[in-house]
CSV table of C-alpha atoms in Angstrom, one decimal:
chain,number,residue,atom,x,y,z
A,1,UNK,CA,15.4,22.2,-10.4
A,2,UNK,CA,15.4,21.4,-6.7
A,3,UNK,CA,12.6,18.8,-7.3
A,4,UNK,CA,14.7,17.1,-10.0
A,5,UNK,CA,17.7,16.9,-7.6
A,6,UNK,CA,15.7,15.5,-4.8
A,7,UNK,CA,14.0,12.9,-7.0
A,8,UNK,CA,17.2,11.7,-8.7
A,9,UNK,CA,18.8,8.6,-7.2
A,10,UNK,CA,22.0,9.1,-5.2
A,11,UNK,CA,24.6,6.4,-5.5
A,12,UNK,CA,27.2,5.4,-2.9
A,13,UNK,CA,30.2,3.2,-2.8
A,14,UNK,CA,30.9,0.7,0.0
A,15,UNK,CA,34.3,0.2,1.6
A,16,UNK,CA,36.3,-2.9,0.6
A,17,UNK,CA,35.3,-6.2,2.3
A,18,UNK,CA,36.2,-9.9,1.8
A,19,UNK,CA,34.6,-11.3,-1.3
A,20,UNK,CA,32.0,-14.0,-0.4
A,21,UNK,CA,32.6,-15.9,-3.7
A,22,UNK,CA,36.3,-15.8,-4.5
A,23,UNK,CA,38.8,-16.5,-1.8
A,24,UNK,CA,41.4,-13.9,-1.2
A,25,UNK,CA,39.7,-11.1,-3.1
A,26,UNK,CA,38.0,-7.9,-1.9
A,27,UNK,CA,34.6,-6.6,-3.0
A,28,UNK,CA,33.1,-3.2,-3.3
A,29,UNK,CA,29.5,-2.4,-4.3
A,30,UNK,CA,27.8,0.7,-5.6
A,31,UNK,CA,24.3,1.1,-4.2
A,32,UNK,CA,21.2,3.3,-4.1
A,33,UNK,CA,17.9,3.4,-2.2
A,34,UNK,CA,14.7,2.0,-3.7
A,35,UNK,CA,12.0,4.0,-1.9
A,36,UNK,CA,8.9,6.0,-2.7
A,37,UNK,CA,6.6,6.1,-5.7
A,38,UNK,CA,9.4,5.8,-8.2
A,39,UNK,CA,11.0,2.7,-6.7
A,40,UNK,CA,9.4,0.2,-9.0
A,41,UNK,CA,10.4,2.1,-12.2
A,42,UNK,CA,14.0,2.6,-10.8
A,43,UNK,CA,14.2,-1.1,-10.0
A,44,UNK,CA,13.3,-1.9,-13.6
A,45,UNK,CA,16.0,0.3,-15.0
A,46,UNK,CA,18.7,-0.7,-12.6
A,47,UNK,CA,17.9,-4.5,-13.0
A,48,UNK,CA,18.4,-4.0,-16.7
A,49,UNK,CA,21.7,-2.5,-15.9
A,50,UNK,CA,22.9,-5.4,-13.7
A,51,UNK,CA,21.8,-4.3,-10.3
A,52,UNK,CA,20.2,-6.6,-7.7
A,53,UNK,CA,17.7,-5.7,-4.9
A,54,UNK,CA,18.1,-6.4,-1.2
A,55,UNK,CA,15.2,-4.9,0.7
A,56,UNK,CA,15.2,-1.2,-0.2
A,57,UNK,CA,18.7,-1.2,-1.6
A,58,UNK,CA,19.7,-1.8,-5.2
A,59,UNK,CA,23.4,-2.7,-5.6
A,60,UNK,CA,25.9,-4.0,-8.1
A,61,UNK,CA,29.6,-5.0,-7.8
A,62,UNK,CA,32.1,-2.2,-8.3
A,63,UNK,CA,35.4,-4.0,-7.7
A,64,UNK,CA,38.5,-2.2,-9.0
A,65,UNK,CA,40.5,-5.2,-10.3
A,66,UNK,CA,37.8,-7.9,-10.8
A,67,UNK,CA,34.9,-8.4,-13.2
A,68,UNK,CA,34.0,-11.9,-12.2
A,69,UNK,CA,30.4,-11.1,-11.2
A,70,UNK,CA,28.3,-11.2,-14.4
A,71,UNK,CA,24.6,-10.5,-14.5
A,72,UNK,CA,22.6,-13.3,-16.1
A,73,UNK,CA,19.1,-13.5,-17.5
A,74,UNK,CA,17.3,-16.3,-19.4
A,75,UNK,CA,15.3,-15.4,-22.5
A,76,UNK,CA,12.5,-17.8,-21.6
A,77,UNK,CA,10.9,-18.1,-25.1
A,78,UNK,CA,14.2,-19.7,-26.3
A,79,UNK,CA,14.9,-21.9,-23.3
A,80,UNK,CA,14.8,-25.7,-24.0
A,81,UNK,CA,15.2,-28.1,-21.1
A,82,UNK,CA,18.2,-30.4,-21.3
A,83,UNK,CA,18.0,-34.1,-20.4
A,84,UNK,CA,18.9,-33.4,-16.8
A,85,UNK,CA,16.4,-30.6,-16.6
A,86,UNK,CA,13.7,-32.8,-17.9
A,87,UNK,CA,14.6,-35.4,-15.3
A,88,UNK,CA,14.4,-32.8,-12.5
A,89,UNK,CA,11.0,-31.6,-13.8
A,90,UNK,CA,9.7,-35.1,-13.9
A,91,UNK,CA,11.0,-35.9,-10.4
A,92,UNK,CA,9.1,-33.0,-9.0
A,93,UNK,CA,5.7,-33.5,-10.5
A,94,UNK,CA,4.3,-34.0,-7.0
A,95,UNK,CA,5.3,-30.4,-6.2
A,96,UNK,CA,2.8,-27.5,-6.5
A,97,UNK,CA,3.9,-23.8,-6.6
A,98,UNK,CA,1.9,-20.8,-5.6
A,99,UNK,CA,2.7,-17.2,-6.1
A,100,UNK,CA,1.3,-15.1,-3.2
A,101,UNK,CA,1.8,-11.8,-1.4
A,102,UNK,CA,5.1,-11.0,0.2
A,103,UNK,CA,3.9,-12.1,3.7
A,104,UNK,CA,6.4,-14.0,5.9
A,105,UNK,CA,5.4,-17.0,8.0
A,106,UNK,CA,6.9,-19.1,10.7
A,107,UNK,CA,6.7,-22.0,8.4
A,108,UNK,CA,8.9,-20.2,5.8
A,109,UNK,CA,11.4,-19.2,8.4
A,110,UNK,CA,11.7,-22.8,9.6
A,111,UNK,CA,12.7,-23.8,6.1
A,112,UNK,CA,14.9,-20.7,5.7
A,113,UNK,CA,16.7,-21.5,9.0
A,114,UNK,CA,17.3,-25.1,8.1
A,115,UNK,CA,18.7,-24.0,4.7
A,116,UNK,CA,21.1,-21.5,6.2
A,117,UNK,CA,22.3,-23.9,8.9
A,118,UNK,CA,23.3,-26.6,6.4
A,119,UNK,CA,24.3,-24.6,3.3
A,120,UNK,CA,25.5,-21.2,4.6
A,121,UNK,CA,26.4,-21.6,8.2
A,122,UNK,CA,29.5,-19.4,7.8
A,123,UNK,CA,27.8,-16.8,5.5
A,124,UNK,CA,26.7,-13.2,6.2
A,125,UNK,CA,23.1,-14.3,6.7
A,126,UNK,CA,23.8,-17.1,9.2
A,127,UNK,CA,22.6,-15.1,12.3
A,128,UNK,CA,19.3,-13.9,10.8
A,129,UNK,CA,16.4,-14.0,13.2
A,130,UNK,CA,12.8,-14.4,12.4
A,131,UNK,CA,12.5,-10.6,12.6
A,132,UNK,CA,15.4,-10.3,10.1
A,133,UNK,CA,13.6,-12.7,7.8
A,134,UNK,CA,10.4,-10.7,8.0
A,135,UNK,CA,12.2,-7.6,7.1
A,136,UNK,CA,13.9,-9.3,4.1
A,137,UNK,CA,10.4,-10.2,2.8
A,138,UNK,CA,8.4,-7.2,3.7
A,139,UNK,CA,10.8,-4.3,3.4
A,140,UNK,CA,10.1,-3.5,-0.3
A,141,UNK,CA,8.8,-0.6,-2.3
A,142,UNK,CA,8.5,-2.6,-5.5
A,143,UNK,CA,6.3,-5.4,-6.9
A,144,UNK,CA,7.4,-8.3,-4.8
A,145,UNK,CA,5.9,-11.8,-4.3
A,146,UNK,CA,6.7,-15.1,-2.6
A,147,UNK,CA,6.5,-18.3,-4.5
A,148,UNK,CA,6.0,-21.3,-2.3
A,149,UNK,CA,6.7,-24.9,-3.3
A,150,UNK,CA,4.8,-27.7,-1.5
A,151,UNK,CA,4.6,-31.5,-1.7
A,152,UNK,CA,1.3,-33.1,-2.7
A,153,UNK,CA,0.1,-36.7,-2.3
A,154,UNK,CA,-1.5,-39.0,0.1
A,155,UNK,CA,-0.6,-39.5,3.8
A,156,UNK,CA,1.3,-36.2,4.0
A,157,UNK,CA,1.1,-33.9,7.0
A,158,UNK,CA,-1.0,-30.8,6.3
A,159,UNK,CA,-0.8,-27.3,7.8
A,160,UNK,CA,-3.8,-25.4,9.2
A,161,UNK,CA,-4.7,-24.3,5.6
A,162,UNK,CA,-4.8,-27.9,4.4
A,163,UNK,CA,-1.5,-27.5,2.5
A,164,UNK,CA,1.2,-30.0,2.2
A,165,UNK,CA,4.8,-29.7,3.5
A,166,UNK,CA,6.7,-26.6,2.4
A,167,UNK,CA,9.9,-27.5,0.6
A,168,UNK,CA,11.0,-24.3,-1.0
A,169,UNK,CA,10.4,-20.6,-1.3
A,170,UNK,CA,11.5,-17.9,-3.7
A,171,UNK,CA,11.4,-14.1,-3.0
A,172,UNK,CA,10.6,-12.8,-6.5
A,173,UNK,CA,10.2,-9.3,-8.0
A,174,UNK,CA,7.9,-8.7,-10.9
A,175,UNK,CA,9.7,-6.3,-13.3
A,176,UNK,CA,8.5,-4.7,-16.5
A,177,UNK,CA,10.4,-7.2,-18.6
A,178,UNK,CA,10.5,-10.3,-16.5
A,179,UNK,CA,10.8,-11.9,-13.1
A,180,UNK,CA,13.8,-11.5,-10.8
A,181,UNK,CA,14.6,-14.2,-8.3
A,182,UNK,CA,15.8,-12.1,-5.4
A,183,UNK,CA,16.5,-15.0,-3.0
A,184,UNK,CA,15.6,-18.6,-2.9
A,185,UNK,CA,15.9,-21.3,-0.3
A,186,UNK,CA,14.7,-24.9,0.2
A,187,UNK,CA,14.4,-27.7,2.7
A,188,UNK,CA,17.9,-29.4,2.8
A,189,UNK,CA,16.3,-32.8,3.2
A,190,UNK,CA,15.0,-32.4,-0.3
A,191,UNK,CA,18.4,-31.8,-1.9
A,192,UNK,CA,18.3,-35.0,-3.9
A,193,UNK,CA,15.2,-33.6,-5.7
A,194,UNK,CA,17.3,-30.7,-7.0
A,195,UNK,CA,14.7,-28.3,-5.6
A,196,UNK,CA,16.7,-25.2,-6.3
A,197,UNK,CA,17.0,-26.2,-10.0
A,198,UNK,CA,13.3,-27.0,-10.1
A,199,UNK,CA,12.4,-23.6,-8.7
A,200,UNK,CA,14.3,-21.9,-11.5
A,201,UNK,CA,12.6,-24.1,-14.1
A,202,UNK,CA,9.2,-23.3,-12.6
A,203,UNK,CA,10.1,-19.6,-12.7
A,204,UNK,CA,10.9,-19.9,-16.4
A,205,UNK,CA,7.5,-21.3,-17.0
A,206,UNK,CA,5.9,-18.6,-14.9
A,207,UNK,CA,7.7,-15.9,-16.8
A,208,UNK,CA,6.4,-17.4,-20.1
A,209,UNK,CA,2.9,-17.6,-18.8
A,210,UNK,CA,3.0,-14.0,-17.7
A,211,UNK,CA,4.1,-12.9,-21.2
A,212,UNK,CA,7.4,-11.5,-20.0
A,213,UNK,CA,10.7,-12.1,-21.9
A,214,UNK,CA,13.3,-12.6,-19.2
A,215,UNK,CA,14.1,-14.4,-15.9
A,216,UNK,CA,16.8,-12.6,-14.0
A,217,UNK,CA,19.0,-15.0,-12.0
A,218,UNK,CA,21.5,-12.5,-10.5
A,219,UNK,CA,25.2,-13.0,-10.7
A,220,UNK,CA,27.1,-15.8,-12.3
A,221,UNK,CA,30.6,-15.8,-10.9
A,222,UNK,CA,33.3,-17.6,-12.9
A,223,UNK,CA,35.4,-19.7,-10.5
A,224,UNK,CA,32.8,-19.8,-7.8
A,225,UNK,CA,31.2,-23.2,-7.1
A,226,UNK,CA,28.3,-21.5,-5.3
A,227,UNK,CA,27.3,-19.6,-8.5
A,228,UNK,CA,28.3,-22.2,-11.2
A,229,UNK,CA,24.8,-23.6,-11.5
A,230,UNK,CA,23.5,-20.4,-13.1
A,231,UNK,CA,25.6,-21.1,-16.2
A,232,UNK,CA,23.6,-24.2,-17.0
A,233,UNK,CA,20.4,-22.4,-18.0
A,234,UNK,CA,21.0,-21.9,-21.7
A,235,UNK,CA,20.6,-20.0,-23.8
A,236,UNK,CA,21.2,-17.0,-21.6
A,237,UNK,CA,22.3,-13.4,-21.8
A,238,UNK,CA,25.2,-12.1,-19.8
A,239,UNK,CA,25.7,-8.4,-19.2
A,240,UNK,CA,29.1,-7.1,-20.6
A,241,UNK,CA,30.6,-3.8,-21.5
A,242,UNK,CA,28.6,-3.5,-24.7
A,243,UNK,CA,25.3,-4.7,-23.2
A,244,UNK,CA,23.6,-8.1,-23.0
A,245,UNK,CA,25.5,-10.8,-24.9
A,246,UNK,CA,23.8,-14.1,-25.8
A,247,UNK,CA,25.5,-17.3,-24.7
A,248,UNK,CA,24.4,-20.6,-26.3
A,249,UNK,CA,26.7,-23.1,-24.6
């Protein structure tokens, strides 16, 4: 019995803090640790229940008077690109993506830093150093990868490995039933290419190729401009009181 107690996850509740998505509201989270041999299996189960991972922590909102944060996943076999998605896909045909080990690089951090400085200068991650970034990538007990996105073509500067300019990165977990985009960032100068959208479209294709049914996108937050984009990837499933509900439009 003592072994069962020790191996069972323990859940904790954070104190109230300002909500990063909806002005004037407070947020609380329930969380547990993802460590040891059972971390990957626990991450699978909790992801299916609406949790997200940050390093060795799995968390989900537990706000008393607000249910705005809704877990979203895309059933990739049914996804059909809209006209705007087809245009984004075409506009980025000179981009190659590569899934590799979760190993941080200075090149990635440079893009990460530029992204934070322009898009999230007042956010909770604004002061992250290169060591903080390395911890974000490496501190994992689950099956985690980095997907890099680079430009190809003539007359482009190449790095020491002969690769073109890095324009985007996604920290991605491989789950039993899909891929989960833990955190993504891109070169702000490439915003007109809709690189963030392209990375999701690419992950949908990767999920299909790997024979997995779902791409987990995290939380869609009604009323939040930061999270509104997630509602565009249809059809999708949103986690409600009775399980995952399909949304067509």
